[in-house]
Every structure is written in C-alpha cells, then in structure tokens.
C-alpha cells in the first residue's frame, strides 16, 4: 500500500471513528434527554394528581359550606315566621288597647302605662344592640372584600414573576 493509500485509509478510519463517536455521543445525549423527559412527565403527573386531590377537597368544603348555609337559612326563615306570628299577635293586642283603656280603672291605666314604658325601653335597647351588630357585620364584610386579592392585584403579582 502506497503512502497516499495509507493516508486515505487513515482518513477513512479517522472519519469512521469520528462518526462512531458522534453517533455514540448522540445516543447518550438522546438517552439523557429521554430520562429528563420521563422525569418531567412523572413530576407533571404527580402535580396534576395533587391538584385533583386539592380540588376535590376544596369542592367538598364548598359543598359543606353551602349545605350549612342552606340549613341556617331554613332555620332563619322558621324563626322569622315565628317572630312574624308573635308580632301579629302583639299588634292585635295593641289595636284593642283603646277599647280596654276606656273601660279600665285609673290604677289599671297607670300599670299599663308603666308596662308600656318598660316595653318600649327594652325595645329601644334591643334595636340599639341590633344596629351595633349590623354595623359590626357590615364593617367585617367590607374588610373582607377590601382585603381579598383582586384580579388586577393577581396580575401585578404573577406578572412580575416569569414562570
């Protein structure tokens, strides 16, 4: 074999070795990439599964809260119905007072006036208490609305982080 033939043969051997090395490196990189893709897929599957568990838990909590609110609303309606019946009875009693007063003795009228004064005082105190409770509830509700994050605030927060 001539020198030129040896050089050509050496170049072919070198090119073959280079190509074989290139292919082996490509296979190794392909294997590493496949492993990374598999790990990524496993992480995504685990995150999706956890998101589903979290969603189901939150959905159950929401449903329990709705059921409890519906039960409270039914109890409140029943209490309001009882209060309306009692108020109707009281209104009928009050409507008959003028007829009863005309036939009553002075002592009975004085006792009625004292009782009516005490009743009005108690009603005033209850109305004041109820107004305080309503104001406190309104303040709490406003605080919750104002403290709750809005869509605009969420965009500002999440927009500053590139995920």
N, CA and C atoms as an extended XYZ file, in Angstrom:
489
Properties=species:S:1:pos:R:3:atomname:S:1:resname:S:1:resid:I:1 pbc="F F F"
N         0.849       -1.138        0.000 N   UNK     1
C         0.000        0.000        0.000 CA  UNK     1
C         0.911        1.221        0.000 C   UNK     1
N         0.507        2.157       -0.835 N   UNK     2
C         1.300        3.359       -1.014 CA  UNK     2
C         1.026        4.331        0.116 C   UNK     2
N         1.860        5.363        0.189 N   UNK     3
C         1.706        6.375        1.234 CA  UNK     3
C         0.373        7.086        1.082 C   UNK     3
N         0.008        7.335       -0.176 N   UNK     4
C        -1.271        8.012       -0.424 CA  UNK     4
C        -2.428        7.118        0.011 C   UNK     4
N        -2.346        5.857       -0.253 N   UNK     5
C        -3.383        4.907        0.141 CA  UNK     5
C        -3.483        4.813        1.654 C   UNK     5
N        -2.287        4.837        2.326 N   UNK     6
C        -2.288        4.783        3.779 CA  UNK     6
C        -2.949        6.021        4.363 C   UNK     6
N        -2.649        7.188        3.738 N   UNK     7
C        -3.271        8.428        4.233 CA  UNK     7
C        -4.785        8.387        4.043 C   UNK     7
N        -5.206        7.877        2.874 N   UNK     8
C        -6.651        7.786        2.611 CA  UNK     8
C        -7.283        6.798        3.584 C   UNK     8
N        -6.630        5.680        3.813 N   UNK     9
C        -7.147        4.686        4.746 CA  UNK     9
C        -7.195        5.268        6.153 C   UNK     9
N        -6.156        6.001        6.556 N   UNK    10
C        -6.127        6.618        7.889 CA  UNK    10
C        -7.236        7.646        8.008 C   UNK    10
N        -7.446        8.428        6.931 N   UNK    11
C        -8.513        9.424        6.945 CA  UNK    11
C        -9.856        8.735        7.054 C   UNK    11
N       -10.044        7.622        6.333 N   UNK    12
C       -11.314        6.883        6.412 CA  UNK    12
C       -11.510        6.287        7.801 C   UNK    12
N       -10.444        5.741        8.384 N   UNK    13
C       -10.537        5.179        9.741 CA  UNK    13
C       -10.871        6.299       10.726 C   UNK    13
N       -10.169        7.446       10.580 N   UNK    14
C       -10.433        8.586       11.448 CA  UNK    14
C       -11.873        9.062       11.283 C   UNK    14
N       -12.354        9.177       10.040 N   UNK    15
C       -13.720        9.626        9.776 CA  UNK    15
C       -14.715        8.614       10.343 C   UNK    15
N       -14.423        7.335       10.188 N   UNK    16
C       -15.308        6.304       10.740 CA  UNK    16
C       -15.342        6.363       12.256 C   UNK    16
N       -14.165        6.541       12.881 N   UNK    17
C       -14.102        6.637       14.337 CA  UNK    17
C       -14.832        7.887       14.821 C   UNK    17
N       -14.630        8.988       14.074 N   UNK    18
C       -15.318       10.231       14.430 CA  UNK    18
C       -16.823       10.042       14.325 C   UNK    18
N       -17.291        9.436       13.245 N   UNK    19
C       -18.726        9.214       13.037 CA  UNK    19
C       -19.273        8.286       14.115 C   UNK    19
N       -18.518        7.240       14.467 N   UNK    20
C       -18.960        6.310       15.504 CA  UNK    20
C       -19.040        7.032       16.847 C   UNK    20
N       -18.046        7.860       17.148 N   UNK    21
C       -18.057        8.644       18.384 CA  UNK    21
C       -19.220        9.628       18.403 C   UNK    21
N       -19.443       10.239       17.268 N   UNK    22
C       -20.553       11.208       17.143 CA  UNK    22
C       -21.882       10.498       17.400 C   UNK    22
N       -22.032        9.317       16.788 N   UNK    23
C       -23.279        8.560       16.961 CA  UNK    23
C       -23.435        8.097       18.404 C   UNK    23
N       -22.353        7.628       19.017 N   UNK    24
C       -22.424        7.159       20.412 CA  UNK    24
C       -22.783        8.326       21.334 C   UNK    24
N       -22.172        9.465       21.093 N   UNK    25
C       -22.479       10.655       21.902 CA  UNK    25
C       -23.939       11.049       21.696 C   UNK    25
N       -24.439       10.981       20.472 N   UNK    26
C       -25.845       11.284       20.185 CA  UNK    26
C       -26.778       10.320       20.898 C   UNK    26
N       -26.403        9.042       20.912 N   UNK    27
C       -27.248        8.070       21.619 CA  UNK    27
C       -27.269        8.363       23.115 C   UNK    27
N       -26.096        8.700       23.665 N   UNK    28
C       -26.015        9.010       25.094 CA  UNK    28
C       -26.836       10.261       25.414 C   UNK    28
N       -26.722       11.269       24.580 N   UNK    29
C       -27.497       12.501       24.790 CA  UNK    29
C       -28.988       12.216       24.633 C   UNK    29
N       -29.328       11.382       23.648 N   UNK    30
C       -30.742       11.020       23.453 CA  UNK    30
C       -31.292       10.278       24.655 C   UNK    30
N       -30.480        9.394       25.239 N   UNK    31
C       -30.898        8.655       26.431 CA  UNK    31
C       -31.083        9.611       27.605 C   UNK    31
N       -30.145       10.536       27.790 N   UNK    32
C       -30.255       11.514       28.879 CA  UNK    32
C       -31.487       12.389       28.688 C   UNK    32
N       -31.733       12.806       27.463 N   UNK    33
C       -32.911       13.635       27.172 CA  UNK    33
C       -34.196       12.846       27.435 C   UNK    33
N       -34.207       11.595       27.056 N   UNK    34
C       -35.394       10.763       27.296 CA  UNK    34
C       -35.630       10.594       28.796 C   UNK    34
N       -34.539       10.431       29.573 N   UNK    35
C       -34.679       10.310       31.025 CA  UNK    35
C       -35.224       11.613       31.625 C   UNK    35
N       -34.713       12.754       31.151 N   UNK    36
C       -35.218       14.039       31.642 CA  UNK    36
C       -36.695       14.219       31.293 C   UNK    36
N       -37.076       13.845       30.079 N   UNK    37
C       -38.480       13.948       29.675 CA  UNK    37
C       -39.352       13.039       30.533 C   UNK    37
N       -38.868       11.844       30.843 N   UNK    38
C       -39.630       10.923       31.674 CA  UNK    38
C       -39.779       11.491       33.092 C   UNK    38
N       -38.707       12.041       33.652 N   UNK    39
C       -38.790       12.648       34.981 CA  UNK    39
C       -39.770       13.818       34.977 C   UNK    39
N       -39.693       14.641       33.957 N   UNK    40
C       -40.599       15.787       33.839 CA  UNK    40
C       -42.055       15.318       33.765 C   UNK    40
N       -42.289       14.290       32.982 N   UNK    41
C       -43.643       13.742       32.857 CA  UNK    41
C       -44.128       13.194       34.194 C   UNK    41
N       -43.250       12.521       34.930 N   UNK    42
C       -43.636       11.991       36.242 CA  UNK    42
C       -43.970       13.124       37.217 C   UNK    42
N       -43.188       14.194       37.184 N   UNK    43
C       -43.470       15.348       38.048 CA  UNK    43
C       -44.813       15.964       37.675 C   UNK    43
N       -45.066       16.124       36.372 N   UNK    44
C       -46.346       16.688       35.928 CA  UNK    44
C       -47.521       15.816       36.360 C   UNK    44
N       -47.378       14.511       36.224 N   UNK    45
C       -48.449       13.592       36.623 CA  UNK    45
C       -48.704       13.721       38.129 C   UNK    45
N       -47.646       13.768       38.918 N   UNK    46
C       -47.802       13.908       40.376 CA  UNK    46
C       -48.461       15.237       40.724 C   UNK    46
N       -48.052       16.321       40.051 N   UNK    47
C       -48.656       17.632       40.312 CA  UNK    47
C       -50.123       17.653       39.911 C   UNK    47
N       -50.463       17.061       38.805 N   UNK    48
C       -51.860       17.004       38.366 CA  UNK    48
C       -52.694       16.180       39.338 C   UNK    48
N       -52.130       15.077       39.811 N   UNK    49
C       -52.849       14.238       40.774 CA  UNK    49
C       -53.084       15.020       42.071 C   UNK    49
N       -52.073       15.753       42.533 N   UNK    50
C       -52.220       16.552       43.750 CA  UNK    50
C       -53.225       17.672       43.535 C   UNK    50
N       -53.210       18.276       42.356 N   UNK    51
C       -54.179       19.334       42.053 CA  UNK    51
C       -55.596       18.777       42.085 C   UNK    51
N       -55.780       17.576       41.594 N   UNK    52
C       -57.098       16.947       41.614 CA  UNK    52
C       -57.534       16.661       43.052 C   UNK    52
N       -56.631       16.170       43.877 N   UNK    53
C       -56.943       15.920       45.292 CA  UNK    53
C       -57.315       17.234       45.980 C   UNK    53
N       -56.526       18.278       45.726 N   UNK    54
C       -56.808       19.589       46.320 CA  UNK    54
C       -58.159       20.113       45.856 C   UNK    54
N       -58.445       19.967       44.571 N   UNK    55
C       -59.726       20.436       44.030 CA  UNK    55
C       -60.888       19.694       44.686 C   UNK    55
N       -60.766       18.382       44.803 N   UNK    56
C       -61.833       17.596       45.409 CA  UNK    56
C       -62.049       17.994       46.868 C   UNK    56
N       -60.962       18.261       47.593 N   UNK    57
C       -61.068       18.692       48.993 CA  UNK    57
C       -61.760       20.047       49.064 C   UNK    57
N       -61.354       20.989       48.209 N   UNK    58
C       -61.975       22.315       48.222 CA  UNK    58
C       -63.431       22.238       47.791 C   UNK    58
N       -63.734       21.386       46.834 N   UNK    59
C       -65.118       21.218       46.375 CA  UNK    59
C       -65.976       20.661       47.508 C   UNK    59
N       -65.461       19.696       48.248 N   UNK    60
C       -66.206       19.130       49.384 CA  UNK    60
C       -66.420       20.193       50.459 C   UNK    60
N       -65.394       20.980       50.737 N   UNK    61
C       -65.522       22.060       51.724 CA  UNK    61
C       -66.576       23.062       51.280 C   UNK    61
N       -66.554       23.413       49.997 N   UNK    62
C       -67.545       24.353       49.452 CA  UNK    62
C       -68.947       23.789       49.588 C   UNK    62
N       -69.118       22.515       49.222 N   UNK    63
C       -70.441       21.892       49.305 CA  UNK    63
C       -70.943       21.838       50.744 C   UNK    63
N       -70.047       21.531       51.686 N   UNK    64
C       -70.431       21.517       53.101 CA  UNK    64
C       -70.860       22.912       53.546 C   UNK    64
N       -70.126       23.930       53.108 N   UNK    65
C       -70.472       25.308       53.478 CA  UNK    65
C       -71.827       25.703       52.887 C   UNK    65
N       -72.083       25.302       51.660 N   UNK    66
C       -73.377       25.622       51.026 CA  UNK    66
C       -74.509       24.917       51.766 C   UNK    66
N       -74.313       23.642       52.093 N   UNK    67
C       -75.346       22.901       52.825 CA  UNK    67
C       -75.612       23.526       54.191 C   UNK    67
N       -74.543       23.899       54.892 N   UNK    68
C       -74.703       24.535       56.207 CA  UNK    68
C       -75.426       25.876       56.067 C   UNK    68
N       -75.097       26.639       55.030 N   UNK    69
C       -75.758       27.930       54.810 CA  UNK    69
C       -77.238       27.726       54.498 C   UNK    69
N       -77.556       26.699       53.729 N   UNK    70
C       -78.962       26.415       53.415 CA  UNK    70
C       -79.730       26.009       54.672 C   UNK    70
N       -79.098       25.226       55.536 N   UNK    71
C       -79.744       24.847       56.794 CA  UNK    71
C       -79.963       26.070       57.685 C   UNK    71
N       -78.948       26.950       57.764 N   UNK    72
C       -79.104       28.176       58.559 CA  UNK    72
C       -80.210       29.044       57.982 C   UNK    72
N       -80.292       29.131       56.654 N   UNK    73
C       -81.337       29.944       56.022 CA  UNK    73
C       -82.719       29.380       56.352 C   UNK    73
N       -82.855       28.065       56.346 N   UNK    74
C       -84.147       27.447       56.690 CA  UNK    74
C       -84.494       27.729       58.154 C   UNK    74
N       -83.505       27.626       59.032 N   UNK    75
C       -83.742       27.932       60.451 CA  UNK    75
C       -84.113       29.408       60.627 C   UNK    75
N       -83.427       30.267       59.889 N   UNK    76
C       -83.730       31.701       59.980 CA  UNK    76
C       -85.135       32.002       59.471 C   UNK    76
N       -85.542       31.329       58.382 N   UNK    77
C       -86.908       31.527       57.864 CA  UNK    77
C       -87.939       31.089       58.898 C   UNK    77
N       -87.699       29.950       59.542 N   UNK    78
C       -88.628       29.465       60.561 CA  UNK    78
C       -88.692       30.438       61.741 C   UNK    78
N       -87.536       30.948       62.160 N   UNK    79
C       -87.511       31.922       63.258 CA  UNK    79
C       -88.222       33.202       62.849 C   UNK    79
N       -88.028       33.633       61.610 N   UNK    80
C       -88.704       34.851       61.125 CA  UNK    80
C       -90.218       34.631       61.076 C   UNK    80
N       -90.641       33.445       60.682 N   UNK    81
C       -92.074       33.143       60.665 CA  UNK    81
C       -92.657       33.180       62.081 C   UNK    81
N       -91.921       32.609       63.048 N   UNK    82
C       -92.394       32.645       64.444 CA  UNK    82
C       -92.449       34.078       64.956 C   UNK    82
N       -91.420       34.877       64.601 N   UNK    83
C       -91.402       36.281       65.041 CA  UNK    83
C       -92.546       37.061       64.399 C   UNK    83
N       -92.838       36.792       63.146 N   UNK    84
C       -93.944       37.482       62.472 CA  UNK    84
C       -95.270       37.122       63.125 C   UNK    84
N       -95.442       35.866       63.503 N   UNK    85
C       -96.682       35.448       64.182 CA  UNK    85
C       -96.804       36.142       65.532 C   UNK    85
N       -95.695       36.210       66.276 N   UNK    86
C       -95.725       36.887       67.576 CA  UNK    86
C       -96.001       38.376       67.397 C   UNK    86
N       -95.403       38.987       66.373 N   UNK    87
C       -95.635       40.411       66.116 CA  UNK    87
C       -97.087       40.659       65.734 C   UNK    87
N       -97.674       39.755       64.950 N   UNK    88
C       -99.079       39.895       64.578 CA  UNK    88
C       -99.982       39.829       65.791 C   UNK    88
N       -99.688       38.900       66.693 N   UNK    89
C      -100.475       38.782       67.925 CA  UNK    89
C      -100.340       40.042       68.773 C   UNK    89
N       -99.119       40.565       68.873 N   UNK    90
C       -98.891       41.792       69.645 CA  UNK    90
C       -99.621       42.967       69.004 C   UNK    90
N       -99.613       43.048       67.686 N   UNK    91
C      -100.314       44.141       67.005 CA  UNK    91
C      -101.820       44.077       67.267 C   UNK    91
N      -102.361       42.878       67.282 N   UNK    92
C      -103.798       42.741       67.578 CA  UNK    92
C      -104.096       43.164       69.014 C   UNK    92
N      -103.183       42.779       69.929 N   UNK    93
C      -103.366       43.192       71.328 CA  UNK    93
C      -103.302       44.711       71.456 C   UNK    93
N      -102.337       45.331       70.767 N   UNK    94
C      -102.180       46.787       70.832 CA  UNK    94
C      -103.384       47.480       70.197 C   UNK    94
N      -103.912       46.912       69.144 N   UNK    95
C      -105.060       47.524       68.477 CA  UNK    95
C      -106.288       47.549       69.393 C   UNK    95
N      -106.395       46.617       70.307 N   UNK    96
C      -107.556       46.574       71.198 CA  UNK    96
C      -107.365       47.407       72.464 C   UNK    96
N      -106.188       47.997       72.658 N   UNK    97
C      -105.896       48.774       73.863 CA  UNK    97
C      -106.860       49.951       74.038 C   UNK    97
N      -107.125       50.758       73.000 N   UNK    98
C      -108.020       51.906       73.255 CA  UNK    98
C      -109.365       51.488       73.833 C   UNK    98
N      -109.941       50.408       73.359 N   UNK    99
C      -111.232       49.962       73.893 CA  UNK    99
C      -111.096       49.508       75.343 C   UNK    99
N      -109.997       48.826       75.641 N   UNK   100
C      -109.805       48.339       77.010 CA  UNK   100
C      -109.494       49.471       77.972 C   UNK   100
N      -108.751       50.507       77.500 N   UNK   101
C      -108.389       51.625       78.384 CA  UNK   101
C      -109.632       52.406       78.813 C   UNK   101
N      -110.559       52.597       77.896 N   UNK   102
C      -111.753       53.379       78.249 CA  UNK   102
C      -112.552       52.718       79.356 C   UNK   102
N      -112.494       51.402       79.435 N   UNK   103
C      -113.261       50.703       80.466 CA  UNK   103
C      -112.418       50.375       81.688 C   UNK   103
N      -111.098       50.720       81.682 N   UNK   104
C      -110.200       50.339       82.768 CA  UNK   104
C      -110.227       51.364       83.894 C   UNK   104
N      -109.796       50.917       85.062 N   UNK   105
C      -109.674       51.821       86.211 CA  UNK   105
C      -108.399       52.630       86.066 C   UNK   105
N      -108.301       53.689       86.877 N   UNK   106
C      -107.109       54.550       86.842 CA  UNK   106
C      -105.864       53.742       87.201 C   UNK   106
N      -105.940       52.865       88.143 N   UNK   107
C      -104.806       52.034       88.566 CA  UNK   107
C      -104.363       51.104       87.429 C   UNK   107
N      -105.343       50.558       86.724 N   UNK   108
C      -105.018       49.676       85.609 CA  UNK   108
C      -104.347       50.445       84.480 C   UNK   108
N      -104.831       51.674       84.204 N   UNK   109
C      -104.214       52.511       83.165 CA  UNK   109
C      -102.792       52.869       83.560 C   UNK   109
N      -102.576       53.209       84.834 N   UNK   110
C      -101.225       53.535       85.313 CA  UNK   110
C      -100.290       52.322       85.169 C   UNK   110
N      -100.790       51.146       85.519 N   UNK   111
C       -99.979       49.927       85.385 CA  UNK   111
C       -99.666       49.660       83.909 C   UNK   111
N      -100.674       49.868       83.045 N   UNK   112
C      -100.474       49.672       81.611 CA  UNK   112
C       -99.411       50.639       81.085 C   UNK   112
N       -99.475       51.908       81.489 N   UNK   113
C       -98.512       52.914       81.036 CA  UNK   113
C       -97.096       52.552       81.489 C   UNK   113
N       -96.953       52.086       82.720 N   UNK   114
C       -95.630       51.701       83.224 CA  UNK   114
C       -95.084       50.510       82.440 C   UNK   114
N       -95.942       49.535       82.206 N   UNK   115
C       -95.523       48.352       81.444 CA  UNK   115
C       -95.145       48.737       80.021 C   UNK   115
N       -95.972       49.603       79.402 N   UNK   116
C       -95.675       50.040       78.037 CA  UNK   116
C       -94.345       50.796       77.998 C   UNK   116
N       -94.068       51.613       79.001 N   UNK   117
C       -92.787       52.333       79.060 CA  UNK   117
C       -91.606       51.386       79.172 C   UNK   117
N       -91.744       50.367       80.032 N   UNK   118
C       -90.674       49.368       80.173 CA  UNK   118
C       -90.475       48.604       78.854 C   UNK   118
N       -91.587       48.251       78.218 N   UNK   119
C       -91.515       47.523       76.953 CA  UNK   119
C       -90.834       48.362       75.879 C   UNK   119
N       -91.208       49.623       75.791 N   UNK   120
C       -90.563       50.492       74.790 CA  UNK   120
C       -89.083       50.675       75.098 C   UNK   120
N       -88.735       50.781       76.386 N   UNK   121
C       -87.317       50.874       76.755 CA  UNK   121
C       -86.546       49.634       76.354 C   UNK   121
N       -87.137       48.459       76.585 N   UNK   122
C       -86.484       47.195       76.202 CA  UNK   122
C       -86.350       47.097       74.689 C   UNK   122
N       -87.404       47.526       73.972 N   UNK   123
C       -87.344       47.508       72.505 CA  UNK   123
C       -86.242       48.430       71.998 C   UNK   123
N       -86.123       49.606       72.593 N   UNK   124
C       -85.083       50.557       72.190 CA  UNK   124
C       -83.695       49.952       72.404 C   UNK   124
N       -83.495       49.311       73.551 N   UNK   125
C       -82.200       48.682       73.831 CA  UNK   125
C       -81.903       47.576       72.825 C   UNK   125
N       -82.914       46.782       72.488 N   UNK   126
C       -82.717       45.707       71.511 CA  UNK   126
C       -82.409       46.264       70.128 C   UNK   126
N       -83.104       47.318       69.749 N   UNK   127
C       -82.835       47.942       68.442 CA  UNK   127
C       -81.417       48.505       68.401 C   UNK   127
N       -80.965       49.107       69.493 N   UNK   128
C       -79.600       49.634       69.536 CA  UNK   128
C       -78.588       48.497       69.420 C   UNK   128
N       -78.833       47.401       70.151 N   UNK   129
C       -77.933       46.254       70.080 CA  UNK   129
C       -77.904       45.694       68.659 C   UNK   129
N       -79.085       45.562       68.051 N   UNK   130
C       -79.172       45.037       66.689 CA  UNK   130
C       -78.434       45.947       65.705 C   UNK   130
N       -78.577       47.251       65.867 N   UNK   131
C       -77.873       48.196       64.991 CA  UNK   131
C       -76.359       48.055       65.142 C   UNK   131
N       -75.882       47.881       66.373 N   UNK   132
C       -74.447       47.688       66.604 CA  UNK   132
C       -73.966       46.404       65.928 C   UNK   132
N       -74.744       45.338       66.064 N   UNK   133
C       -74.377       44.073       65.431 CA  UNK   133
C       -74.343       44.210       63.911 C   UNK   133
N       -75.336       44.885       63.353 N   UNK   134
C       -75.388       45.070       61.897 CA  UNK   134
C       -74.207       45.914       61.420 C   UNK   134
N       -73.884       46.965       62.172 N   UNK   135
C       -72.738       47.803       61.797 CA  UNK   135
C       -71.440       47.003       61.857 C   UNK   135
N       -71.293       46.182       62.896 N   UNK   136
C       -70.095       45.342       63.007 CA  UNK   136
C       -70.003       44.341       61.871 C   UNK   136
N       -71.135       43.741       61.534 N   UNK   137
C       -71.150       42.784       60.417 CA  UNK   137
C       -70.803       43.493       59.114 C   UNK   137
N       -71.382       44.658       58.900 N   UNK   138
C       -71.094       45.403       57.664 CA  UNK   138
C       -69.612       45.768       57.601 C   UNK   138
N       -69.040       46.171       58.737 N   UNK   139
C       -67.609       46.517       58.758 CA  UNK   139
C       -66.755       45.285       58.465 C   UNK   139
N       -67.116       44.145       59.051 N   UNK   140
C       -66.367       42.906       58.799 CA  UNK   140
C       -66.466       42.506       57.325 C   UNK   140
N       -67.665       42.595       56.769 N   UNK   141
C       -67.849       42.227       55.362 CA  UNK   141
C       -67.032       43.150       54.462 C   UNK   141
N       -67.029       44.435       54.764 N   UNK   142
C       -66.252       45.381       53.959 CA  UNK   142
C       -64.761       45.079       54.078 C   UNK   142
N       -64.307       44.807       55.287 N   UNK   143
C       -62.899       44.459       55.490 CA  UNK   143
C       -62.517       43.247       54.649 C   UNK   143
N       -63.353       42.213       54.650 N   UNK   144
C       -63.060       41.005       53.870 CA  UNK   144
C       -63.015       41.322       52.376 C   UNK   144
N       -63.957       42.132       51.905 N   UNK   145
C       -63.963       42.487       50.476 CA  UNK   145
C       -62.710       43.284       50.112 C   UNK   145
N       -62.339       44.234       50.963 N   UNK   146
C       -61.187       45.081       50.645 CA  UNK   146
C       -59.870       44.333       50.791 C   UNK   146
N       -59.815       43.357       51.692 N   UNK   147
C       -58.574       42.614       51.910 CA  UNK   147
C       -58.395       41.490       50.897 C   UNK   147
N       -59.482       41.061       50.269 N   UNK   148
C       -59.405       39.940       49.331 CA  UNK   148
C       -58.671       40.381       48.072 C   UNK   148
N       -57.732       39.560       47.579 N   UNK   149
C       -56.988       39.968       46.373 CA  UNK   149
C       -57.914       40.066       45.156 C   UNK   149
N       -57.662       41.078       44.363 N   UNK   150
C       -58.454       41.265       43.147 CA  UNK   150
C       -57.700       40.711       41.958 C   UNK   150
N       -58.376       40.604       40.836 N   UNK   151
C       -57.740       40.098       39.609 CA  UNK   151
C       -56.587       41.011       39.210 C   UNK   151
N       -56.755       42.315       39.369 N   UNK   152
C       -55.698       43.264       38.998 CA  UNK   152
C       -54.470       43.039       39.874 C   UNK   152
N       -54.681       42.843       41.181 N   UNK   153
C       -53.552       42.601       42.077 CA  UNK   153
C       -52.865       41.286       41.711 C   UNK   153
N       -53.643       40.273       41.371 N   UNK   154
C       -53.055       38.985       40.987 CA  UNK   154
C       -52.200       39.134       39.743 C   UNK   154
N       -52.651       39.927       38.769 N   UNK   155
C       -51.867       40.129       37.550 CA  UNK   155
C       -50.569       40.838       37.879 C   UNK   155
N       -50.641       41.805       38.787 N   UNK   156
C       -49.419       42.529       39.159 CA  UNK   156
C       -48.426       41.590       39.836 C   UNK   156
N       -48.917       40.725       40.715 N   UNK   157
C       -48.025       39.826       41.430 CA  UNK   157
C       -47.481       38.760       40.498 C   UNK   157
N       -48.367       38.073       39.750 N   UNK   158
C       -47.888       36.984       38.904 CA  UNK   158
C       -47.182       37.517       37.664 C   UNK   158
N       -47.507       38.728       37.248 N   UNK   159
C       -46.862       39.297       36.075 CA  UNK   159
C       -45.406       39.645       36.314 C   UNK   159
N       -45.024       39.822       37.592 N   UNK   160
C       -43.642       40.188       37.886 CA  UNK   160
C       -42.730       38.969       37.968 C   UNK   160
N       -43.302       37.782       38.015 N   UNK   161
C       -42.510       36.562       38.060 CA  UNK   161
C       -42.679       35.813       36.753 C   UNK   161
N       -41.598       35.494       36.148 N   UNK   162
C       -41.660       34.739       34.894 CA  UNK   162
C       -41.560       33.260       35.249 C   UNK   162
N       -42.646       32.564       35.060 N   UNK   163
C       -42.674       31.147       35.428 CA  UNK   163
C       -42.243       30.284       34.274 C   UNK   163
